[in-house]
CSV table of C-alpha atoms (C1' of nucleotides) in Angstrom, one decimal:
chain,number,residue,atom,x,y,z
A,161,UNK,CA,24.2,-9.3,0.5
A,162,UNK,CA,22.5,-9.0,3.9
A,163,UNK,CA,24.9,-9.0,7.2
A,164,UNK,CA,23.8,-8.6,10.6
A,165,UNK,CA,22.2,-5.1,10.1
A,166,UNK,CA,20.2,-5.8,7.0
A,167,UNK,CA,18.9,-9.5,8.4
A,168,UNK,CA,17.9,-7.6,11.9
A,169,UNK,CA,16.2,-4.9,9.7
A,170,UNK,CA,14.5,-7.7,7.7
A,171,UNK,CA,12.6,-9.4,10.8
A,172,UNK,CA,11.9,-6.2,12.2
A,173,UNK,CA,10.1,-4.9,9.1
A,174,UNK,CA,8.2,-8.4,8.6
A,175,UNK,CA,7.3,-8.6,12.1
A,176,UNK,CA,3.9,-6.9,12.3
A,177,UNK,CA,2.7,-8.7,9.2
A,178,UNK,CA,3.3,-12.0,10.0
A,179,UNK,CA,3.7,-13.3,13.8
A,180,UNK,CA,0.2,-14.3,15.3
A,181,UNK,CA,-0.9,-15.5,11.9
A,182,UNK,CA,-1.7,-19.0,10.6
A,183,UNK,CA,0.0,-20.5,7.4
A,184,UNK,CA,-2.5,-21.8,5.2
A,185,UNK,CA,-0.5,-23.1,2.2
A,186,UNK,CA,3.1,-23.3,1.3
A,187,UNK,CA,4.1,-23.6,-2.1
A,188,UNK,CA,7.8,-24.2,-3.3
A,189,UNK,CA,8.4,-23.5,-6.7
A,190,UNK,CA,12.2,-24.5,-6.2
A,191,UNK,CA,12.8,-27.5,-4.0
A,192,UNK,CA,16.3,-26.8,-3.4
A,193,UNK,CA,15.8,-24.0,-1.4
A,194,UNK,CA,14.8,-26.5,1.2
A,195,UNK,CA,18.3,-27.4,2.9
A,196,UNK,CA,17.4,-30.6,5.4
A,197,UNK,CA,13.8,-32.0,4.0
A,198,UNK,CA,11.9,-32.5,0.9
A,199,UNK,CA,8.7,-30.3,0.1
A,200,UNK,CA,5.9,-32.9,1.7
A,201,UNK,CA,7.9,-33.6,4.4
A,202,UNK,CA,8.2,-29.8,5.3
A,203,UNK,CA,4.6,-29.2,4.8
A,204,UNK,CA,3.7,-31.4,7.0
A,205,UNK,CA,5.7,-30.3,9.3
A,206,UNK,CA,4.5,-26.3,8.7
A,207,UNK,CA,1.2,-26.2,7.3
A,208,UNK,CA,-1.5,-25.4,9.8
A,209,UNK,CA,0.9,-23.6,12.5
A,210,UNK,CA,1.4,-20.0,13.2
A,211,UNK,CA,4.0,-17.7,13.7
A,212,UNK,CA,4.4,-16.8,17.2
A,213,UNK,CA,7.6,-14.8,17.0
A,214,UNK,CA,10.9,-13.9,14.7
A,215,UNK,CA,14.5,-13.6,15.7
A,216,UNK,CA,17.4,-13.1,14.8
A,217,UNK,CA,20.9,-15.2,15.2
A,218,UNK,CA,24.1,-14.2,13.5
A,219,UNK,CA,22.7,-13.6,10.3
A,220,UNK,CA,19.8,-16.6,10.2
A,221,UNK,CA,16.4,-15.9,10.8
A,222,UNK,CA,14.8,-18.2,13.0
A,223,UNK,CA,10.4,-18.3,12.8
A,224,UNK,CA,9.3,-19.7,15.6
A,225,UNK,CA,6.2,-21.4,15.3
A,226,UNK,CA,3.4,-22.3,17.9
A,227,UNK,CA,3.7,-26.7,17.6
A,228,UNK,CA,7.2,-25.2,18.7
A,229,UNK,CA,8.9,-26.0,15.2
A,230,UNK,CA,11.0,-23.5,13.9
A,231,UNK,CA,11.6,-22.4,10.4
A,232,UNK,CA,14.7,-21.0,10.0
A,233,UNK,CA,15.9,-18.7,6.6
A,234,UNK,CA,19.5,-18.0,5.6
A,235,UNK,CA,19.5,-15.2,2.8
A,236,UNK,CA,22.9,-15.7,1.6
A,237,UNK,CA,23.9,-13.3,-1.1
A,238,UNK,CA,20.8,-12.2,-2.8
A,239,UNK,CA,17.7,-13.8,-1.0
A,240,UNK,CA,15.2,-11.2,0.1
A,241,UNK,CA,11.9,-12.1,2.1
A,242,UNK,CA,8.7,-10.2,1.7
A,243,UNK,CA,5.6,-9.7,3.4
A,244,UNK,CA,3.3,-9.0,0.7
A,245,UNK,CA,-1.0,-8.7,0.1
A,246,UNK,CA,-1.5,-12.3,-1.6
A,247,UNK,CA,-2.1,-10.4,-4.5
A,248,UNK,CA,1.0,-8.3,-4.7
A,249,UNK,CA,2.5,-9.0,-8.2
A,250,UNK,CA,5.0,-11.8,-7.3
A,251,UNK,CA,8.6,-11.2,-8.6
A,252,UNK,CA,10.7,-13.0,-10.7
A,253,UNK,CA,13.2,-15.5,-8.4
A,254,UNK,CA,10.3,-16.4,-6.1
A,255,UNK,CA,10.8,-19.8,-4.6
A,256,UNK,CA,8.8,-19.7,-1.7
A,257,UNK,CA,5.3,-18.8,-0.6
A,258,UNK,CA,3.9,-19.0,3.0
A,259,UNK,CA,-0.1,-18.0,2.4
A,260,UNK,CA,-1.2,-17.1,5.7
A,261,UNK,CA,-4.5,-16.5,6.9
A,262,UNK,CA,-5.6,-13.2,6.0
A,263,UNK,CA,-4.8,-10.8,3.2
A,264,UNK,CA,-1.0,-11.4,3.1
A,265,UNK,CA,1.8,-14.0,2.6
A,266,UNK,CA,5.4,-14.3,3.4
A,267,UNK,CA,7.5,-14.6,0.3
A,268,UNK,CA,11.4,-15.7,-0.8
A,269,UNK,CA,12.8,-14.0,-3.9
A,270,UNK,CA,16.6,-15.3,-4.3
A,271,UNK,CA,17.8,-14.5,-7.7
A,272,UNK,CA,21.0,-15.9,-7.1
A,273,UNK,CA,19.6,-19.5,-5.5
A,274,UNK,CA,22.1,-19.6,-3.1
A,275,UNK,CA,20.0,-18.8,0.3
A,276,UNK,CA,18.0,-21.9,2.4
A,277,UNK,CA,15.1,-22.6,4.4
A,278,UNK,CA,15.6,-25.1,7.0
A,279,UNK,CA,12.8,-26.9,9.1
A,280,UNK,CA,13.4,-28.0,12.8
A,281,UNK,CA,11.1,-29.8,15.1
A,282,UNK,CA,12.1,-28.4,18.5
A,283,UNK,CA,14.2,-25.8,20.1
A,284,UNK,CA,16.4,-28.8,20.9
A,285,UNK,CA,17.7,-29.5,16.7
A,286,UNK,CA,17.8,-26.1,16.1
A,287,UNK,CA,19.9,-25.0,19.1
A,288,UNK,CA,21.9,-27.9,17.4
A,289,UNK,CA,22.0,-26.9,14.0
A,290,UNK,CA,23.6,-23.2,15.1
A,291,UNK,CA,25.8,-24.8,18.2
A,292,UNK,CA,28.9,-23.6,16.1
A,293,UNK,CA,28.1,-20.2,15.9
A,294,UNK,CA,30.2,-17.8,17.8
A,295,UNK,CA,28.4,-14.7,20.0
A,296,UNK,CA,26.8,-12.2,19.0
A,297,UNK,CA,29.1,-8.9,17.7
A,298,UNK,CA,27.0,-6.8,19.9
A,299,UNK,CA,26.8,-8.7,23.3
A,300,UNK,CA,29.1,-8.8,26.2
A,301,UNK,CA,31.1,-11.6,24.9
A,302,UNK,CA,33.4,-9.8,23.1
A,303,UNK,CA,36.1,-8.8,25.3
A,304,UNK,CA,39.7,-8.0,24.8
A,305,UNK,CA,40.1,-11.7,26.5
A,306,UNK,CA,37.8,-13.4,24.6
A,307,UNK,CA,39.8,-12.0,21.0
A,308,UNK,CA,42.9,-12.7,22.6
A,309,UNK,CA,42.1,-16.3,23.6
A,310,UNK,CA,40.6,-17.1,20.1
A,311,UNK,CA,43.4,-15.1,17.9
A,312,UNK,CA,46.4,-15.0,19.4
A,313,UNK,CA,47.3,-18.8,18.2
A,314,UNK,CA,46.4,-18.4,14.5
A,315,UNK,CA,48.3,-16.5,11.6
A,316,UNK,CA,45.0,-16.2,9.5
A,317,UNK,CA,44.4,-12.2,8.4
A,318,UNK,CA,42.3,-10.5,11.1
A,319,UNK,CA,39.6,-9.7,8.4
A,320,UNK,CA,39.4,-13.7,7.6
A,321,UNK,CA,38.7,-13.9,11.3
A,322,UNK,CA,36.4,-10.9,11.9
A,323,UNK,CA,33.9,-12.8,8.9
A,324,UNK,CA,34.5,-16.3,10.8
A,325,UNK,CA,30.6,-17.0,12.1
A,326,UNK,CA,32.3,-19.6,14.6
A,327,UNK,CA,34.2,-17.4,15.9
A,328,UNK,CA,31.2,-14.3,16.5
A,329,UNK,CA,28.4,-14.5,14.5
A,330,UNK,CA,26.8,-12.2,12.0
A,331,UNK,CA,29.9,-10.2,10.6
A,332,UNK,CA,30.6,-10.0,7.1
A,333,UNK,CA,32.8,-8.9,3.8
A,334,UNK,CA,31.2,-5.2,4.6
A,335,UNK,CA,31.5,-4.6,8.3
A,336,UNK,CA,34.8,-6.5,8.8
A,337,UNK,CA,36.2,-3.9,6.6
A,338,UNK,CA,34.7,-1.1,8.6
A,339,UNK,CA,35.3,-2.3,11.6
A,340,UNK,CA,38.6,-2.9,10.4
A,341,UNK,CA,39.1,0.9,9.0
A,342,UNK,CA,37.7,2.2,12.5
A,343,UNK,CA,40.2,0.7,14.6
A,344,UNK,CA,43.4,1.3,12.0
A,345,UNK,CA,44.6,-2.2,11.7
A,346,UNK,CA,45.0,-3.6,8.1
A,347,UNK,CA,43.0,-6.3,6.8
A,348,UNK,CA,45.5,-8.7,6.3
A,349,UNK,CA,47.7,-8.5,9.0
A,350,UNK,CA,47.8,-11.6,10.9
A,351,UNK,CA,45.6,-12.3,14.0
A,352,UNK,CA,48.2,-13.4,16.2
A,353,UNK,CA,50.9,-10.0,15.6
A,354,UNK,CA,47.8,-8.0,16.9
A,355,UNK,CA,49.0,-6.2,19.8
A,356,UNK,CA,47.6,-5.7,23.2
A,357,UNK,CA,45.8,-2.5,22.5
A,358,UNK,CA,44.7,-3.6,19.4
A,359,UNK,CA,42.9,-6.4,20.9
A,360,UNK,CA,41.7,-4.4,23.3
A,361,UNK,CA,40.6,-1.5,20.4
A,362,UNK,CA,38.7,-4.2,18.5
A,363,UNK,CA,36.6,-5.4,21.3
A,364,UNK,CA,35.7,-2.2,21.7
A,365,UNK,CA,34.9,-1.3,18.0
A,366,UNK,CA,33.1,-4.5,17.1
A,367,UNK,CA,29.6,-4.0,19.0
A,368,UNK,CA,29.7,0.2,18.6
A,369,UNK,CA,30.1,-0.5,14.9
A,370,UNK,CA,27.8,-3.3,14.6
A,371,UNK,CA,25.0,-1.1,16.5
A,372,UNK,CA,25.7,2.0,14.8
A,373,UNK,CA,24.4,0.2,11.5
A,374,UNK,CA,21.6,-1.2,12.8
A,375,UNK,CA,20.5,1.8,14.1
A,376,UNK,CA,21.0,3.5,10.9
A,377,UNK,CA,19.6,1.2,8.7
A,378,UNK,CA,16.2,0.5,10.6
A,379,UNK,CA,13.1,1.5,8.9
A,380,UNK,CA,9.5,0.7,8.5
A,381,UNK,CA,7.7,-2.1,7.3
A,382,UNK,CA,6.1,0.4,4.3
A,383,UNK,CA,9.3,1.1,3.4
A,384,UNK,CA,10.9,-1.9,3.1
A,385,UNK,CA,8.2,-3.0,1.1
A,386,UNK,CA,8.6,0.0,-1.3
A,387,UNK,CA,12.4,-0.9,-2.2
A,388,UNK,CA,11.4,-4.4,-2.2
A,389,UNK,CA,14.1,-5.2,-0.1
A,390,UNK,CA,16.3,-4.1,-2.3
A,391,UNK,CA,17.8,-1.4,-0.8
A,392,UNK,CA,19.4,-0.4,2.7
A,393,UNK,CA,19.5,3.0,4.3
A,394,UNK,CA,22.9,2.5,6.2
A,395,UNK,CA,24.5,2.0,3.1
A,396,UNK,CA,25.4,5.8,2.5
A,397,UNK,CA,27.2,5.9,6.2
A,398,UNK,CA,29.7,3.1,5.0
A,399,UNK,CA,33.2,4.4,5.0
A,400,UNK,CA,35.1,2.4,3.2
A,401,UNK,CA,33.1,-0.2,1.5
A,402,UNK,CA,32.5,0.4,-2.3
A,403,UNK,CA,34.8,3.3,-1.8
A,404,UNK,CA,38.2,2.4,-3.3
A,405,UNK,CA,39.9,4.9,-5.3
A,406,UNK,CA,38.3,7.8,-3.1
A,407,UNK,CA,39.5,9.5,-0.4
A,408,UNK,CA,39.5,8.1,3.4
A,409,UNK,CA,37.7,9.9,5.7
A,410,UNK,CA,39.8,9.7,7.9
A,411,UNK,CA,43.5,11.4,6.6
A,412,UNK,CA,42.4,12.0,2.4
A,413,UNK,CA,44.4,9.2,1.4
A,414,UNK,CA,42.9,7.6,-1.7
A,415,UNK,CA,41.4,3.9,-0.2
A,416,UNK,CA,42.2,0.4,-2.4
A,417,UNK,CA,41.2,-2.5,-3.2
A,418,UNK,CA,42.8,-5.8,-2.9
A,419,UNK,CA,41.7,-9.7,-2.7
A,420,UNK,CA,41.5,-11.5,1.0
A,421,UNK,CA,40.7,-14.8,1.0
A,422,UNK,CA,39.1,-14.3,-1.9
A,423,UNK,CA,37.5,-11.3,-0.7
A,424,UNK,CA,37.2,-8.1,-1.9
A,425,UNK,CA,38.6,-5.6,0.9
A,426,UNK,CA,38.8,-2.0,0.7
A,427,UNK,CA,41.5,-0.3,3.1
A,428,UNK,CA,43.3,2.7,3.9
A,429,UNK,CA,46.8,2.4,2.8
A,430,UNK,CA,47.8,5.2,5.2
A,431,UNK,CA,46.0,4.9,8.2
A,432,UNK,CA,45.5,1.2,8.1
A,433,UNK,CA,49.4,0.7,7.9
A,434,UNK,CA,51.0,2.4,10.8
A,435,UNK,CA,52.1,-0.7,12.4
A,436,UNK,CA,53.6,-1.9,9.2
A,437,UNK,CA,57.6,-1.5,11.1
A,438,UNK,CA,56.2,-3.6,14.0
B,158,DC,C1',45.1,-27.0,12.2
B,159,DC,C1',44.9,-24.0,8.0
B,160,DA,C1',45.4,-21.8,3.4
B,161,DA,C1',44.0,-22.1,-1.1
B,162,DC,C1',41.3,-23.3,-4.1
B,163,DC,C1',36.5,-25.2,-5.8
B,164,DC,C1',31.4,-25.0,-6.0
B,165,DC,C1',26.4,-23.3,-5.9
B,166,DC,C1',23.6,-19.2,-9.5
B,167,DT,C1',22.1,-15.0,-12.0
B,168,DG,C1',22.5,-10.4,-13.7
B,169,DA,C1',24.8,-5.9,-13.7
B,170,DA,C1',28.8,-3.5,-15.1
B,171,DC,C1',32.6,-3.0,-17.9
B,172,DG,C1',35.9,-3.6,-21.9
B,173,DC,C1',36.6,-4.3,-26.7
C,16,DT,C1',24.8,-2.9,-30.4
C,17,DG,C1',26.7,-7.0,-29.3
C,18,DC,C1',29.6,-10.2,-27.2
C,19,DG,C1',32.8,-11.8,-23.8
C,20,DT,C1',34.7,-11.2,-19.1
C,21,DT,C1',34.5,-10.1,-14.4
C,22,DC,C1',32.5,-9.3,-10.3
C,23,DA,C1',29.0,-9.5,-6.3
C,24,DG,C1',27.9,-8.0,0.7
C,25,DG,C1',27.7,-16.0,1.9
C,26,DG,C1',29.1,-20.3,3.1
C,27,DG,C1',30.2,-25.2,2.5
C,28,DG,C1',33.3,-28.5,0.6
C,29,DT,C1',37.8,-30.6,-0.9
C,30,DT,C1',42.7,-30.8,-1.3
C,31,DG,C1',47.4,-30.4,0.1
DNA sequence: CCAACCCCCTGAACGC
DNA sequence: TGCGTTCAGGGGGTTG
């Protein structure tokens, strides 16, 4: 589920309840969800440390911890982490518990089993492990040139691209089609018949759209505990996602539905399709 | 290089 | 009410 806004609102909300705390215990009820070591080998490496800060890249979260290991989390589609009172009841889908010292513990509920949990011993392997990622959608690195430069040699659709984390890191299925939407430009039309001003439009649109659902889907720590993750308060700002078959925003056309990639993409046919005589 | 598949897994929503 | 099908916001892998 989660994309850049929801994983930023994630380690914002666990923050306060877990950085500057020991772990005491970790207990893995499902050992796949460790992606590069088995469950001894990633106690050992854990156990006994504490969190000394949380951040974000793309759309991993990366604990770092104070022997300088990191712990880095990938959600995927369904995971969700928690940071619960030891004694909170534990959900169905748990696979991982961090007890910490103190009253609470950091948990990982993934229902569908897909999300990971990898270990690293230094900043060195983990700047390794996420060397392919491209920049940030909300920093300075994404120019007009820097689109141009990547894109304008490849006939892949512009939405493949936009959910590319080599290319910048941390967009996905929903915000490539708003972003898309905002700027007019059709999902599927091919990176490299992108004009000019379109480049220029999409530079433009990617880190003001990214930010604008951060900003609206931030909220506090209580809160996020009392939709156990489950919910996201940007989701009623989205413009087209989940809103095929009603009317765009924009010019009242009725937005559809088609497959990219294998991805479900909603679009205006109107708006998005101005260019189609290009 | 890239498109077009496949896979991982579970549950909700929908159609008959 | 039940059963089958389809779909889900991610990403890695294989094949041609």
């Amino acid at each position: 589920m989660p994309e850049l806004p929801e994983v930023q609102m994630v380690c914002d909300a666990i923050w306060p309840r877990i950085v500057g705390k020991r772990i005491e215990e970790v207990e893995i009820s499902h050992k796949e969800v460790l992606a590069n070591c088995d469950l001894d080998d990633f106690r050992l490496r854990v156990k006994c440390s504490a969190f000394c800060d949380i951040k974000r890249r793309g759309k991993y979260i990366i604990f770092h911890l104070d022997s300088d290991a990191f712990i880095v989390v990938h959600l995927r589609m369904t995971g969700r982490l928690l940071a619960v009172p030891k004694d909170y009841p534990e959900e169905k889908h748990t696979h991982a518990v961090f007890k910490l010292q103190g009253r609470d513990a950091l948990r990982f509920i993934d229902q569908r089993k897909f999300g990971k949990i990898w270990v690293y011993d230094c900043e060195k392997t983990l700047n390794e492990s996420l060397s392919l990622l491209g920049p940030e959608p909300i920093a300075s690195e994404i120019t007009e040139e820097f689109l141009f430069n990547r894109l304008h040699r490849t006939s892949r659709a512009i939405k493949t691209c936009l959910m590319d984390q080599q290319l910048i890191a941390g967009i996905g299925n929903i915000y490539s089609d708003e972003i898309l939407h905002s700027v007019k430009i059709a999902p599927w039309k091919p990176a490299n018949q992108l004009t000019v001003q379109e480049y220029a439009d999409l530079a433009q649109a990617i880190p003001q759209i990214m930010a604008y659902y951060v900003k609206m889907n931030r909220m506090s720590a209580e809160e996020y505990l009392q939709t156990a993750g489950k919910e996201y308060r940007n989701t009623p700002y989205f413009r087209v996602y989940g809103r095929a078959g009603q009317a765009c925003l924009g010019c009242g056309a009725v937005l559809r539905k088609m497959l990219i990639n294998g991805r479900s993409s909603v679009y205006c046919p109107s708006c998005q399709m101005l260019d189609e005589n290009e």
